[in-house]
Structures are given as structure tokens and as C-alpha cells.
Amino acid sequence: MPVTSVLKDSETLTLTVHANFPVPVSRLWDAYLDPRQIEKFWGPVEYPATFTRHDGAVGGRSNYYMTSPEGEQFHGYWIWNEVVEHKFFEVTDGFAHSDGSVNEDLPATRTVFSFDPHEEGSKLTITANFDSAEELEQVVAMGMIDGTRSAMSQIEQVLIDLRNYAQTFATEAQLLSDTQVRVSRLIRGTQEQVWHAHHDPELMKRWLLGPDGWQMTECILPKEVGDSNRYWWEPNSGVEGQGFGFAGVCLSSTPRSFESFTEQMIDTDYPATVNETTFTPVQSGTLLSLVITYPDAQTRDMVLATGMTEGMEASYARLESLL
């Protein structure tokens, strides 16, 4: 058990967790910044977590839910207030309704995660700050202390499982729900480089091609939220197939960290998706997390069956060669 103490202080209105881990700070930091990893230990053992957004940048947001053994979902959110890489991050941690809106009937806390070198690895201190003694007692009565101990009992396995999390460079697709898929790829390049590669039209024409034999002939990118984008591909000479493209609208953008778009195949009646991309700096490069929300499970499965993941891997491998 990595947790060394859980302290409730009614005078300072805080709940503080101390834990030690036999890994460097950078490894522990990545476990908290990578949605694929944190969801393996954020919820108690019986209530596993699923993160549908996890920005890891000032002004960003995390959305998650924990699922009970009976299938009931309990939603939460973070608002990222401050981030100092490999030192600490501060979030506003609150409860949410199923639609993502804030549940104001339950308290939100200002929570600080501090990462410090330790003689045997790393020390993690999590301090939740409450606005009143009543709010502190409310979350304790809800089982927060036991839940925290249960959740953190799982983190050690994640930290030692480098092969599956910290060093996986291939594109992988994970089903989050009946309508959502998360596509992840760890790219060998800085956050600035990877962000730039997604916002330079001429550079995108060199790597966003899918399987060999295709070329991107049109790349129109939005300049600000509310603008439209448009991509079009054509087969090279001698390659079977006909041109196709996608168009959409930029819904939101946090430079270098997060952006979301609608996307619909041009000249078809296929329903649009919502694509949310997070760019997270980690020890080995930049983790690209793309959450795609489809209108229904049938559309989701139809798109995945086209070889979408394999095509994306070919593009990302090409991007790495350019970087």
C-alpha cells in the first residue's frame, strides 16, 4: 500500500493524502497526466474510472465518471488552475451530472497534487481544500478516505507496467462507451512540434495521408473558434479509389493543449461526429488522445471496421519521420 497517511484537519479545512512510490517523479507525473493510466487507479477498485477528457494544462478540463458494480455512473470534473511540470498541479475538483454540468448540491474542492523526489523514489502529497467544515465532513461521510485508499492501492501496478503504458508508441483505439472511442498515440516529438504539425496546412499535406498511395489535395484550417475546416484526399495514379473528404467547425481550442471539432464526410448523409484532441507532454514525447463521439454504436462500429486505426497509425508514423 503506497499511502502512508490520510489526515483530516478540521481547523485548516483540508484532507491530505501522503504516499510514496519507488519510481522517479517523471514516471509518477506521467501516470497522472495520461488518461489511459489515471483511469486505472483514480476510482476505487469496485468503481473503475473512465476519462473522456483530460487536458493537463491551465484553463483545461477533465471529465470522468466512475461505474459501480451495478452499472450506475457517478460523474466528476476537474478545472486545471495551475501546472508546474514535474512539481505540482492544482485543480478544482467537483461532482457533475451525467450531461457534464456541475452538480452544485455537492462540494467542489481546490486540490493540489505535489510531486517531490524521495530517497527511494517519489513522494506524492494530495491536499484537498474545503470551504467549510460541513463540506469536509460531507465528503468524509460519503467514504472519501476509504475510497482514496482503495483507488491508490491500484497505482503501483500501473507504475511498473511500462510496456503497456509508458512505452507504447503504436496507435490504439479503446471503446469508452456505446458512442465514444478514444484513439491514443505517443508521438516522438515535443508538444509544440506536434501541435504545429496539426496546424500547418503544408505540413499536414505531407503526413496526414493514411495508407500509402493517397495524397491530401486540400487542407483548409480554421483560424479561430467558429471557423470551418475542410480536408480532401485523392488517390495517386494507379491506385484504386475515389476522392473523399471531411468538413467541420472548430468548437473550442486551448493552444498547444486541446481542441474540438465537428466532422462530417463531404457529400454524404452520414451523421457528424465530435472530435476532441488533447496534446499531453510526457517523458517519451507527446501523447495524442483523440476522443470521437458518434451518434450511435452502429455508426461507431462501421467506421472502426473501415481500418481507421491502421490508417491513423500510418499517418502518425509518417509524422514522426518528419519530426
PDB file of C-alpha atoms in Angstrom:
ATOM      1  CA  MET A   1       0.000   0.000   0.000  1.00  0.00           C
ATOM      2  CA  PRO A   2       1.679   3.273  -1.132  1.00  0.00           C
ATOM      3  CA  VAL A   3      -0.494   5.512   1.100  1.00  0.00           C
ATOM      4  CA  THR A   4       1.386   6.392   4.275  1.00  0.00           C
ATOM      5  CA  SER A   5      -1.277   8.635   5.834  1.00  0.00           C
ATOM      6  CA  VAL A   6      -4.633  10.327   5.277  1.00  0.00           C
ATOM      7  CA  LEU A   7      -5.070  13.348   7.536  1.00  0.00           C
ATOM      8  CA  LYS A   8      -8.287  15.285   8.150  1.00  0.00           C
ATOM      9  CA  ASP A   9      -7.721  18.752   9.627  1.00  0.00           C
ATOM     10  CA  SER A  10     -10.915  20.498  10.723  1.00  0.00           C
ATOM     11  CA  GLU A  11      -9.039  23.712  11.544  1.00  0.00           C
ATOM     12  CA  THR A  12      -7.414  24.222   8.135  1.00  0.00           C
ATOM     13  CA  LEU A  13     -10.378  22.551   6.364  1.00  0.00           C
ATOM     14  CA  THR A  14      -8.114  20.142   4.491  1.00  0.00           C
ATOM     15  CA  LEU A  15      -7.882  16.463   3.738  1.00  0.00           C
ATOM     16  CA  THR A  16      -4.308  15.451   2.928  1.00  0.00           C
ATOM     17  CA  VAL A  17      -3.032  12.189   1.470  1.00  0.00           C
ATOM     18  CA  HIS A  18       0.646  11.212   1.643  1.00  0.00           C
ATOM     19  CA  ALA A  19       2.037   8.368  -0.474  1.00  0.00           C
ATOM     20  CA  ASN A  20       5.458   7.074  -1.529  1.00  0.00           C
ATOM     21  CA  PHE A  21       6.340   5.296  -4.764  1.00  0.00           C
ATOM     22  CA  PRO A  22       9.534   3.511  -5.920  1.00  0.00           C
ATOM     23  CA  VAL A  23       9.690   5.347  -9.260  1.00  0.00           C
ATOM     24  CA  PRO A  24      11.102   8.701 -10.439  1.00  0.00           C
ATOM     25  CA  VAL A  25       8.896  11.788 -10.261  1.00  0.00           C
ATOM     26  CA  SER A  26       8.652  11.890 -14.072  1.00  0.00           C
ATOM     27  CA  ARG A  27       7.136   8.396 -14.152  1.00  0.00           C
ATOM     28  CA  LEU A  28       4.599   9.208 -11.442  1.00  0.00           C
ATOM     29  CA  TRP A  29       3.746  12.507 -13.142  1.00  0.00           C
ATOM     30  CA  ASP A  30       3.046  10.753 -16.447  1.00  0.00           C
ATOM     31  CA  ALA A  31       0.707   8.323 -14.690  1.00  0.00           C
ATOM     32  CA  TYR A  32      -1.456  11.254 -13.585  1.00  0.00           C
ATOM     33  CA  LEU A  33      -1.287  13.153 -16.900  1.00  0.00           C
ATOM     34  CA  ASP A  34      -2.045  10.173 -19.173  1.00  0.00           C
ATOM     35  CA  PRO A  35      -5.811   9.406 -19.289  1.00  0.00           C
ATOM     36  CA  ARG A  36      -5.072   5.773 -20.158  1.00  0.00           C
ATOM     37  CA  GLN A  37      -3.140   5.427 -16.913  1.00  0.00           C
ATOM     38  CA  ILE A  38      -5.009   7.569 -14.386  1.00  0.00           C
ATOM     39  CA  GLU A  39      -8.286   5.832 -15.129  1.00  0.00           C
ATOM     40  CA  LYS A  40      -6.659   2.594 -13.981  1.00  0.00           C
ATOM     41  CA  PHE A  41      -6.386   3.888 -10.416  1.00  0.00           C
ATOM     42  CA  TRP A  42      -8.485   7.040  -9.967  1.00  0.00           C
ATOM     43  CA  GLY A  43     -11.637   5.208  -8.905  1.00  0.00           C
ATOM     44  CA  PRO A  44     -11.905   2.684  -6.054  1.00  0.00           C
ATOM     45  CA  VAL A  45     -11.391  -0.954  -7.017  1.00  0.00           C
ATOM     46  CA  GLU A  46     -15.141  -1.587  -7.334  1.00  0.00           C
ATOM     47  CA  TYR A  47     -15.758   1.733  -9.150  1.00  0.00           C
ATOM     48  CA  PRO A  48     -13.355   1.965 -12.115  1.00  0.00           C
ATOM     49  CA  ALA A  49     -12.952   5.375 -13.755  1.00  0.00           C
ATOM     50  CA  THR A  50     -13.253   6.411 -17.396  1.00  0.00           C
ATOM     51  CA  PHE A  51     -11.780   9.736 -18.529  1.00  0.00           C
ATOM     52  CA  THR A  52     -13.396  11.261 -21.616  1.00  0.00           C
ATOM     53  CA  ARG A  53     -11.238  14.395 -21.403  1.00  0.00           C
ATOM     54  CA  HIS A  54      -8.014  15.093 -19.525  1.00  0.00           C
ATOM     55  CA  ASP A  55      -6.213  18.267 -20.630  1.00  0.00           C
ATOM     56  CA  GLY A  56      -3.398  18.665 -18.113  1.00  0.00           C
ATOM     57  CA  ALA A  57      -2.995  22.380 -18.912  1.00  0.00           C
ATOM     58  CA  VAL A  58      -4.003  25.672 -17.299  1.00  0.00           C
ATOM     59  CA  GLY A  59      -7.557  26.540 -18.292  1.00  0.00           C
ATOM     60  CA  GLY A  60      -8.217  22.969 -19.349  1.00  0.00           C
ATOM     61  CA  ARG A  61     -10.724  20.461 -18.110  1.00  0.00           C
ATOM     62  CA  SER A  62     -11.001  16.804 -17.218  1.00  0.00           C
ATOM     63  CA  ASN A  63     -14.280  14.888 -17.438  1.00  0.00           C
ATOM     64  CA  TYR A  64     -14.625  11.434 -15.943  1.00  0.00           C
ATOM     65  CA  TYR A  65     -17.101   9.011 -14.456  1.00  0.00           C
ATOM     66  CA  MET A  66     -16.865   6.027 -12.135  1.00  0.00           C
ATOM     67  CA  THR A  67     -19.003   2.959 -12.773  1.00  0.00           C
ATOM     68  CA  SER A  68     -20.491   0.921  -9.925  1.00  0.00           C
ATOM     69  CA  PRO A  69     -20.759  -2.895  -9.996  1.00  0.00           C
ATOM     70  CA  GLU A  70     -24.430  -2.386 -10.918  1.00  0.00           C
ATOM     71  CA  GLY A  71     -23.540  -0.174 -13.879  1.00  0.00           C
ATOM     72  CA  GLU A  72     -24.516   3.156 -12.309  1.00  0.00           C
ATOM     73  CA  GLN A  73     -22.282   6.073 -13.289  1.00  0.00           C
ATOM     74  CA  PHE A  74     -21.018   8.819 -10.978  1.00  0.00           C
ATOM     75  CA  HIS A  75     -19.587  11.823 -12.831  1.00  0.00           C
ATOM     76  CA  GLY A  76     -16.879  14.286 -11.865  1.00  0.00           C
ATOM     77  CA  TYR A  77     -14.748  17.035 -13.386  1.00  0.00           C
ATOM     78  CA  TRP A  78     -11.504  18.948 -12.894  1.00  0.00           C
ATOM     79  CA  ILE A  79     -10.762  22.519 -13.915  1.00  0.00           C
ATOM     80  CA  TRP A  80      -6.983  22.916 -14.272  1.00  0.00           C
ATOM     81  CA  ASN A  81      -5.866  26.068 -12.414  1.00  0.00           C
ATOM     82  CA  GLU A  82      -2.071  25.796 -12.334  1.00  0.00           C
ATOM     83  CA  VAL A  83       0.559  23.387 -13.664  1.00  0.00           C
ATOM     84  CA  VAL A  84       4.305  23.311 -12.973  1.00  0.00           C
ATOM     85  CA  GLU A  85       5.724  20.286 -14.791  1.00  0.00           C
ATOM     86  CA  HIS A  86       7.062  17.541 -12.519  1.00  0.00           C
ATOM     87  CA  LYS A  87       6.390  19.762  -9.451  1.00  0.00           C
ATOM     88  CA  PHE A  88       2.658  20.181  -8.838  1.00  0.00           C
ATOM     89  CA  PHE A  89      -0.704  20.858 -10.383  1.00  0.00           C
ATOM     90  CA  GLU A  90      -3.815  22.423  -8.872  1.00  0.00           C
ATOM     91  CA  VAL A  91      -7.364  21.653  -9.961  1.00  0.00           C
ATOM     92  CA  THR A  92     -10.884  22.490  -8.918  1.00  0.00           C
ATOM     93  CA  ASP A  93     -12.317  19.027  -8.285  1.00  0.00           C
ATOM     94  CA  GLY A  94     -16.087  18.686  -8.322  1.00  0.00           C
ATOM     95  CA  PHE A  95     -19.068  16.462  -8.946  1.00  0.00           C
ATOM     96  CA  ALA A  96     -21.078  16.578 -12.164  1.00  0.00           C
ATOM     97  CA  HIS A  97     -24.343  15.409 -13.648  1.00  0.00           C
ATOM     98  CA  SER A  98     -24.407  12.863 -16.484  1.00  0.00           C
ATOM     99  CA  ASP A  99     -24.522  15.677 -19.067  1.00  0.00           C
ATOM    100  CA  GLY A 100     -21.287  17.146 -17.684  1.00  0.00           C
ATOM    101  CA  SER A 101     -22.907  20.107 -15.912  1.00  0.00           C
ATOM    102  CA  VAL A 102     -21.751  20.956 -12.404  1.00  0.00           C
ATOM    103  CA  ASN A 103     -23.628  19.294  -9.541  1.00  0.00           C
ATOM    104  CA  GLU A 104     -23.920  22.227  -7.160  1.00  0.00           C
ATOM    105  CA  ASP A 105     -25.542  20.094  -4.445  1.00  0.00           C
ATOM    106  CA  LEU A 106     -22.145  18.560  -3.684  1.00  0.00           C
ATOM    107  CA  PRO A 107     -18.955  20.420  -2.707  1.00  0.00           C
ATOM    108  CA  ALA A 108     -16.096  21.298  -5.031  1.00  0.00           C
ATOM    109  CA  THR A 109     -12.563  21.448  -3.635  1.00  0.00           C
ATOM    110  CA  ARG A 110      -9.324  23.170  -4.574  1.00  0.00           C
ATOM    111  CA  THR A 111      -6.995  20.180  -4.757  1.00  0.00           C
ATOM    112  CA  VAL A 112      -3.212  20.340  -5.085  1.00  0.00           C
ATOM    113  CA  PHE A 113      -1.129  17.355  -6.254  1.00  0.00           C
ATOM    114  CA  SER A 114       2.541  17.827  -5.248  1.00  0.00           C
ATOM    115  CA  PHE A 115       5.345  15.603  -6.564  1.00  0.00           C
ATOM    116  CA  ASP A 116       8.687  15.502  -4.719  1.00  0.00           C
ATOM    117  CA  PRO A 117      11.817  13.363  -5.034  1.00  0.00           C
ATOM    118  CA  HIS A 118      12.182  10.812  -2.253  1.00  0.00           C
ATOM    119  CA  GLU A 119      15.185   8.776  -1.194  1.00  0.00           C
ATOM    120  CA  GLU A 120      13.523   5.654  -2.580  1.00  0.00           C
ATOM    121  CA  GLY A 121      11.684   7.267  -5.475  1.00  0.00           C
ATOM    122  CA  SER A 122       8.877   9.833  -5.274  1.00  0.00           C
ATOM    123  CA  LYS A 123       6.592  11.338  -2.679  1.00  0.00           C
ATOM    124  CA  LEU A 124       3.068  12.380  -3.622  1.00  0.00           C
ATOM    125  CA  THR A 125       1.023  14.767  -1.486  1.00  0.00           C
ATOM    126  CA  ILE A 126      -2.625  15.421  -2.385  1.00  0.00           C
ATOM    127  CA  THR A 127      -4.279  18.246  -0.432  1.00  0.00           C
ATOM    128  CA  ALA A 128      -7.993  18.921  -0.828  1.00  0.00           C
ATOM    129  CA  ASN A 129      -9.072  22.348   0.478  1.00  0.00           C
ATOM    130  CA  PHE A 130     -12.699  22.813   1.524  1.00  0.00           C
ATOM    131  CA  ASP A 131     -14.750  25.963   2.006  1.00  0.00           C
ATOM    132  CA  SER A 132     -16.385  24.851   5.251  1.00  0.00           C
ATOM    133  CA  ALA A 133     -16.244  22.197   7.969  1.00  0.00           C
ATOM    134  CA  GLU A 134     -19.636  20.982   6.802  1.00  0.00           C
ATOM    135  CA  GLU A 135     -18.329  20.285   3.304  1.00  0.00           C
ATOM    136  CA  LEU A 136     -15.313  18.453   4.705  1.00  0.00           C
ATOM    137  CA  GLU A 137     -17.487  16.240   6.890  1.00  0.00           C
ATOM    138  CA  GLN A 138     -19.884  15.663   3.995  1.00  0.00           C
ATOM    139  CA  VAL A 139     -17.271  14.072   1.715  1.00  0.00           C
ATOM    140  CA  VAL A 140     -15.754  12.095   4.605  1.00  0.00           C
ATOM    141  CA  ALA A 141     -19.227  10.700   5.329  1.00  0.00           C
ATOM    142  CA  MET A 142     -19.506   9.788   1.639  1.00  0.00           C
ATOM    143  CA  GLY A 143     -16.485   7.479   2.068  1.00  0.00           C
ATOM    144  CA  MET A 144     -13.759   9.638   0.530  1.00  0.00           C
ATOM    145  CA  ILE A 145     -10.995   8.373   2.834  1.00  0.00           C
ATOM    146  CA  ASP A 146     -11.653   4.677   2.257  1.00  0.00           C
ATOM    147  CA  GLY A 147     -12.261   5.340  -1.428  1.00  0.00           C
ATOM    148  CA  THR A 148      -8.907   7.092  -1.768  1.00  0.00           C
ATOM    149  CA  ARG A 149      -7.061   4.217  -0.116  1.00  0.00           C
ATOM    150  CA  SER A 150      -8.809   1.726  -2.387  1.00  0.00           C
ATOM    151  CA  ALA A 151      -8.092   3.747  -5.515  1.00  0.00           C
ATOM    152  CA  MET A 152      -4.409   4.237  -4.764  1.00  0.00           C
ATOM    153  CA  SER A 153      -3.904   0.558  -3.982  1.00  0.00           C
ATOM    154  CA  GLN A 154      -4.003   0.074  -7.771  1.00  0.00           C
ATOM    155  CA  ILE A 155      -1.401   2.631  -8.802  1.00  0.00           C
ATOM    156  CA  GLU A 156       1.690   0.509  -8.167  1.00  0.00           C
ATOM    157  CA  GLN A 157       0.750  -1.965 -10.910  1.00  0.00           C
ATOM    158  CA  VAL A 158       0.272   0.887 -13.375  1.00  0.00           C
ATOM    159  CA  LEU A 159       3.654   2.367 -12.483  1.00  0.00           C
ATOM    160  CA  ILE A 160       5.571  -0.854 -13.113  1.00  0.00           C
ATOM    161  CA  ASP A 161       3.666  -1.717 -16.284  1.00  0.00           C
ATOM    162  CA  LEU A 162       5.912   0.356 -18.557  1.00  0.00           C
ATOM    163  CA  ARG A 163       5.320  -1.785 -21.620  1.00  0.00           C
ATOM    164  CA  ASN A 164       1.586  -1.201 -21.764  1.00  0.00           C
ATOM    165  CA  TYR A 165       1.533   2.470 -20.903  1.00  0.00           C
ATOM    166  CA  ALA A 166       4.752   4.457 -20.846  1.00  0.00           C
ATOM    167  CA  GLN A 167       6.448   2.957 -23.891  1.00  0.00           C
ATOM    168  CA  THR A 168       3.577   2.134 -26.238  1.00  0.00           C
ATOM    169  CA  PHE A 169       4.027   4.141 -29.443  1.00  0.00           C
ATOM    170  CA  ALA A 170       1.558   2.321 -31.722  1.00  0.00           C
ATOM    171  CA  THR A 171      -1.900   3.800 -32.315  1.00  0.00           C
ATOM    172  CA  GLU A 172      -4.550   2.128 -30.186  1.00  0.00           C
ATOM    173  CA  ALA A 173      -8.328   2.500 -30.103  1.00  0.00           C
ATOM    174  CA  GLN A 174     -10.294   1.979 -26.898  1.00  0.00           C
ATOM    175  CA  LEU A 175     -14.080   1.831 -26.644  1.00  0.00           C
ATOM    176  CA  LEU A 176     -15.190   4.208 -23.887  1.00  0.00           C
ATOM    177  CA  SER A 177     -18.936   3.780 -24.304  1.00  0.00           C
ATOM    178  CA  ASP A 178     -21.561   2.864 -26.898  1.00  0.00           C
ATOM    179  CA  THR A 179     -20.862   6.118 -28.711  1.00  0.00           C
ATOM    180  CA  GLN A 180     -17.279   7.058 -27.812  1.00  0.00           C
ATOM    181  CA  VAL A 181     -13.858   5.821 -28.912  1.00  0.00           C
ATOM    182  CA  ARG A 182     -10.503   7.095 -27.677  1.00  0.00           C
ATOM    183  CA  VAL A 183      -7.616   6.819 -30.134  1.00  0.00           C
ATOM    184  CA  SER A 184      -4.199   7.270 -28.499  1.00  0.00           C
ATOM    185  CA  ARG A 185      -0.724   7.613 -29.965  1.00  0.00           C
ATOM    186  CA  LEU A 186       2.527   8.519 -28.219  1.00  0.00           C
ATOM    187  CA  ILE A 187       4.479  10.595 -30.747  1.00  0.00           C
ATOM    188  CA  ARG A 188       8.225  11.166 -30.509  1.00  0.00           C
ATOM    189  CA  GLY A 189       8.212  14.962 -30.620  1.00  0.00           C
ATOM    190  CA  THR A 190       7.636  17.944 -28.356  1.00  0.00           C
ATOM    191  CA  GLN A 191       4.180  19.281 -27.604  1.00  0.00           C
ATOM    192  CA  GLU A 192       4.969  22.395 -29.647  1.00  0.00           C
ATOM    193  CA  GLN A 193       6.106  20.312 -32.632  1.00  0.00           C
ATOM    194  CA  VAL A 194       3.069  18.028 -32.607  1.00  0.00           C
ATOM    195  CA  TRP A 195       0.639  20.930 -32.191  1.00  0.00           C
ATOM    196  CA  HIS A 196       2.325  22.800 -35.063  1.00  0.00           C
ATOM    197  CA  ALA A 197       2.110  19.705 -37.256  1.00  0.00           C
ATOM    198  CA  HIS A 198      -1.682  19.775 -36.819  1.00  0.00           C
ATOM    199  CA  HIS A 199      -1.955  23.484 -37.682  1.00  0.00           C
ATOM    200  CA  ASP A 200       0.349  23.962 -40.667  1.00  0.00           C
ATOM    201  CA  PRO A 201      -1.571  23.112 -43.881  1.00  0.00           C
ATOM    202  CA  GLU A 202       1.513  22.375 -45.976  1.00  0.00           C
ATOM    203  CA  LEU A 203       2.988  20.146 -43.285  1.00  0.00           C
ATOM    204  CA  MET A 204      -0.310  18.301 -42.833  1.00  0.00           C
ATOM    205  CA  LYS A 205      -0.332  17.526 -46.561  1.00  0.00           C
ATOM    206  CA  ARG A 206       2.953  15.663 -46.038  1.00  0.00           C
ATOM    207  CA  TRP A 207       1.838  13.340 -43.230  1.00  0.00           C
ATOM    208  CA  LEU A 208      -1.969  13.127 -42.894  1.00  0.00           C
ATOM    209  CA  LEU A 209      -2.348  10.678 -45.776  1.00  0.00           C
ATOM    210  CA  GLY A 210      -3.386   7.350 -44.287  1.00  0.00           C
ATOM    211  CA  PRO A 211      -2.126   4.299 -46.214  1.00  0.00           C
ATOM    212  CA  ASP A 212       0.455   4.758 -48.955  1.00  0.00           C
ATOM    213  CA  GLY A 213      -0.942   5.742 -52.347  1.00  0.00           C
ATOM    214  CA  TRP A 214      -3.015   8.759 -51.330  1.00  0.00           C
ATOM    215  CA  GLN A 215      -2.406  12.490 -51.316  1.00  0.00           C
ATOM    216  CA  MET A 216      -4.117  15.348 -49.499  1.00  0.00           C
ATOM    217  CA  THR A 217      -5.030  17.894 -52.148  1.00  0.00           C
ATOM    218  CA  GLU A 218      -6.929  20.350 -49.967  1.00  0.00           C
ATOM    219  CA  CYS A 219      -6.318  21.415 -46.374  1.00  0.00           C
ATOM    220  CA  ILE A 220      -8.250  24.383 -45.014  1.00  0.00           C
ATOM    221  CA  LEU A 221      -7.771  25.045 -41.311  1.00  0.00           C
ATOM    222  CA  PRO A 222      -9.738  27.356 -39.010  1.00  0.00           C
ATOM    223  CA  LYS A 223      -8.078  30.467 -37.644  1.00  0.00           C
ATOM    224  CA  GLU A 224     -10.344  30.736 -34.613  1.00  0.00           C
ATOM    225  CA  VAL A 225     -13.244  29.059 -32.842  1.00  0.00           C
ATOM    226  CA  GLY A 226     -16.320  29.001 -35.067  1.00  0.00           C
ATOM    227  CA  ASP A 227     -14.371  28.768 -38.319  1.00  0.00           C
ATOM    228  CA  SER A 228     -14.724  25.812 -40.678  1.00  0.00           C
ATOM    229  CA  ASN A 229     -12.149  23.274 -41.764  1.00  0.00           C
ATOM    230  CA  ARG A 230     -12.009  21.056 -44.835  1.00  0.00           C
ATOM    231  CA  TYR A 231      -9.766  18.142 -45.876  1.00  0.00           C
ATOM    232  CA  TRP A 232      -9.776  16.331 -49.229  1.00  0.00           C
ATOM    233  CA  TRP A 233      -7.791  13.289 -50.409  1.00  0.00           C
ATOM    234  CA  GLU A 234      -7.262  11.811 -53.881  1.00  0.00           C
ATOM    235  CA  PRO A 235      -5.655   8.502 -54.908  1.00  0.00           C
ATOM    236  CA  ASN A 236      -2.321   8.651 -56.686  1.00  0.00           C
ATOM    237  CA  SER A 237      -2.069   7.473 -60.275  1.00  0.00           C
ATOM    238  CA  GLY A 238      -2.549   3.727 -60.476  1.00  0.00           C
ATOM    239  CA  VAL A 239      -4.257   3.451 -57.079  1.00  0.00           C
ATOM    240  CA  GLU A 240      -7.877   2.334 -56.986  1.00  0.00           C
ATOM    241  CA  GLY A 241     -10.414   4.505 -55.207  1.00  0.00           C
ATOM    242  CA  GLN A 242     -12.115   7.853 -55.488  1.00  0.00           C
ATOM    243  CA  GLY A 243     -11.585  11.123 -53.686  1.00  0.00           C
ATOM    244  CA  PHE A 244     -13.194  11.817 -50.344  1.00  0.00           C
ATOM    245  CA  GLY A 245     -13.045  14.459 -47.661  1.00  0.00           C
ATOM    246  CA  PHE A 246     -14.279  15.766 -44.343  1.00  0.00           C
ATOM    247  CA  ALA A 247     -15.513  19.157 -43.205  1.00  0.00           C
ATOM    248  CA  GLY A 248     -16.414  20.577 -39.830  1.00  0.00           C
ATOM    249  CA  VAL A 249     -16.383  23.509 -37.437  1.00  0.00           C
ATOM    250  CA  CYS A 250     -13.949  24.327 -34.639  1.00  0.00           C
ATOM    251  CA  LEU A 251     -15.889  24.207 -31.357  1.00  0.00           C
ATOM    252  CA  SER A 252     -13.121  25.110 -28.901  1.00  0.00           C
ATOM    253  CA  SER A 253      -9.365  25.496 -28.707  1.00  0.00           C
ATOM    254  CA  THR A 254      -6.708  25.836 -26.000  1.00  0.00           C
ATOM    255  CA  PRO A 255      -3.438  26.424 -27.900  1.00  0.00           C
ATOM    256  CA  ARG A 256      -0.964  23.534 -27.693  1.00  0.00           C
ATOM    257  CA  SER A 257      -3.241  21.539 -25.367  1.00  0.00           C
ATOM    258  CA  PHE A 258      -6.779  20.890 -26.620  1.00  0.00           C
ATOM    259  CA  GLU A 259      -9.188  21.425 -29.482  1.00  0.00           C
ATOM    260  CA  SER A 260     -12.545  20.067 -30.577  1.00  0.00           C
ATOM    261  CA  PHE A 261     -14.280  19.936 -33.962  1.00  0.00           C
ATOM    262  CA  THR A 262     -17.357  18.591 -35.587  1.00  0.00           C
ATOM    263  CA  GLU A 263     -16.560  16.307 -38.534  1.00  0.00           C
ATOM    264  CA  GLN A 264     -18.728  15.030 -41.375  1.00  0.00           C
ATOM    265  CA  MET A 265     -17.869  13.232 -44.591  1.00  0.00           C
ATOM    266  CA  ILE A 266     -18.399  15.586 -47.525  1.00  0.00           C
ATOM    267  CA  ASP A 267     -21.289  14.886 -49.926  1.00  0.00           C
ATOM    268  CA  THR A 268     -22.786  12.152 -47.717  1.00  0.00           C
ATOM    269  CA  ASP A 269     -25.655  11.987 -45.274  1.00  0.00           C
ATOM    270  CA  TYR A 270     -23.533  10.279 -42.635  1.00  0.00           C
ATOM    271  CA  PRO A 271     -24.146  11.965 -39.253  1.00  0.00           C
ATOM    272  CA  ALA A 272     -21.403  14.217 -37.917  1.00  0.00           C
ATOM    273  CA  THR A 273     -19.082  13.273 -35.078  1.00  0.00           C
ATOM    274  CA  VAL A 274     -17.461  15.425 -32.402  1.00  0.00           C
ATOM    275  CA  ASN A 275     -13.675  15.010 -32.254  1.00  0.00           C
ATOM    276  CA  GLU A 276     -11.785  16.174 -29.142  1.00  0.00           C
ATOM    277  CA  THR A 277      -7.973  16.075 -29.251  1.00  0.00           C
ATOM    278  CA  THR A 278      -5.654  16.531 -26.281  1.00  0.00           C
ATOM    279  CA  PHE A 279      -1.884  17.076 -26.632  1.00  0.00           C
ATOM    280  CA  THR A 280      -0.072  15.999 -23.455  1.00  0.00           C
ATOM    281  CA  PRO A 281       3.710  16.310 -22.936  1.00  0.00           C
ATOM    282  CA  VAL A 282       5.117  13.135 -21.363  1.00  0.00           C
ATOM    283  CA  GLN A 283       8.594  11.781 -20.788  1.00  0.00           C
ATOM    284  CA  SER A 284       8.825   9.962 -24.137  1.00  0.00           C
ATOM    285  CA  GLY A 285       7.262  12.653 -26.337  1.00  0.00           C
ATOM    286  CA  THR A 286       3.697  13.893 -26.760  1.00  0.00           C
ATOM    287  CA  LEU A 287       0.635  11.799 -26.036  1.00  0.00           C
ATOM    288  CA  LEU A 288      -2.108  12.456 -28.565  1.00  0.00           C
ATOM    289  CA  SER A 289      -5.563  11.490 -27.269  1.00  0.00           C
ATOM    290  CA  LEU A 290      -8.469  11.761 -29.708  1.00  0.00           C
ATOM    291  CA  VAL A 291     -11.952  11.108 -28.298  1.00  0.00           C
ATOM    292  CA  ILE A 292     -14.541  10.642 -31.060  1.00  0.00           C
ATOM    293  CA  THR A 293     -18.237  10.804 -30.183  1.00  0.00           C
ATOM    294  CA  TYR A 294     -20.527   9.046 -32.676  1.00  0.00           C
ATOM    295  CA  PRO A 295     -24.313   9.339 -32.862  1.00  0.00           C
ATOM    296  CA  ASP A 296     -24.757   5.644 -32.066  1.00  0.00           C
ATOM    297  CA  ALA A 297     -22.927   2.330 -31.665  1.00  0.00           C
ATOM    298  CA  GLN A 298     -23.732   1.195 -35.202  1.00  0.00           C
ATOM    299  CA  THR A 299     -22.004   4.215 -36.754  1.00  0.00           C
ATOM    300  CA  ARG A 300     -19.052   3.798 -34.394  1.00  0.00           C
ATOM    301  CA  ASP A 301     -18.553   0.148 -35.348  1.00  0.00           C
ATOM    302  CA  MET A 302     -18.995   0.854 -39.057  1.00  0.00           C
ATOM    303  CA  VAL A 303     -16.232   3.487 -39.008  1.00  0.00           C
ATOM    304  CA  LEU A 304     -13.852   1.324 -36.985  1.00  0.00           C
ATOM    305  CA  ALA A 305     -14.371  -1.520 -39.441  1.00  0.00           C
ATOM    306  CA  THR A 306     -13.006   0.634 -42.282  1.00  0.00           C
ATOM    307  CA  GLY A 307      -9.471   0.292 -40.922  1.00  0.00           C
ATOM    308  CA  MET A 308      -9.464   3.777 -39.426  1.00  0.00           C
ATOM    309  CA  THR A 309      -6.957   2.880 -36.701  1.00  0.00           C
ATOM    310  CA  GLU A 310      -4.479   1.375 -39.157  1.00  0.00           C
ATOM    311  CA  GLY A 311      -4.757   4.420 -41.420  1.00  0.00           C
ATOM    312  CA  MET A 312      -4.134   6.742 -38.489  1.00  0.00           C
ATOM    313  CA  GLU A 313      -1.072   4.744 -37.451  1.00  0.00           C
ATOM    314  CA  ALA A 314       0.379   5.102 -40.945  1.00  0.00           C
ATOM    315  CA  SER A 315      -0.134   8.864 -40.754  1.00  0.00           C
ATOM    316  CA  TYR A 316       1.347   9.225 -37.277  1.00  0.00           C
ATOM    317  CA  ALA A 317       4.380   7.119 -38.204  1.00  0.00           C
ATOM    318  CA  ARG A 318       4.886   9.423 -41.188  1.00  0.00           C
ATOM    319  CA  LEU A 319       4.571  12.447 -38.885  1.00  0.00           C
ATOM    320  CA  GLU A 320       7.286  11.040 -36.604  1.00  0.00           C
ATOM    321  CA  SER A 321       9.634  10.645 -39.535  1.00  0.00           C
ATOM    322  CA  LEU A 322       9.139  14.335 -40.361  1.00  0.00           C
ATOM    323  CA  LEU A 323       9.675  15.467 -36.778  1.00  0.00           C
TER     324      LEU A 323
END
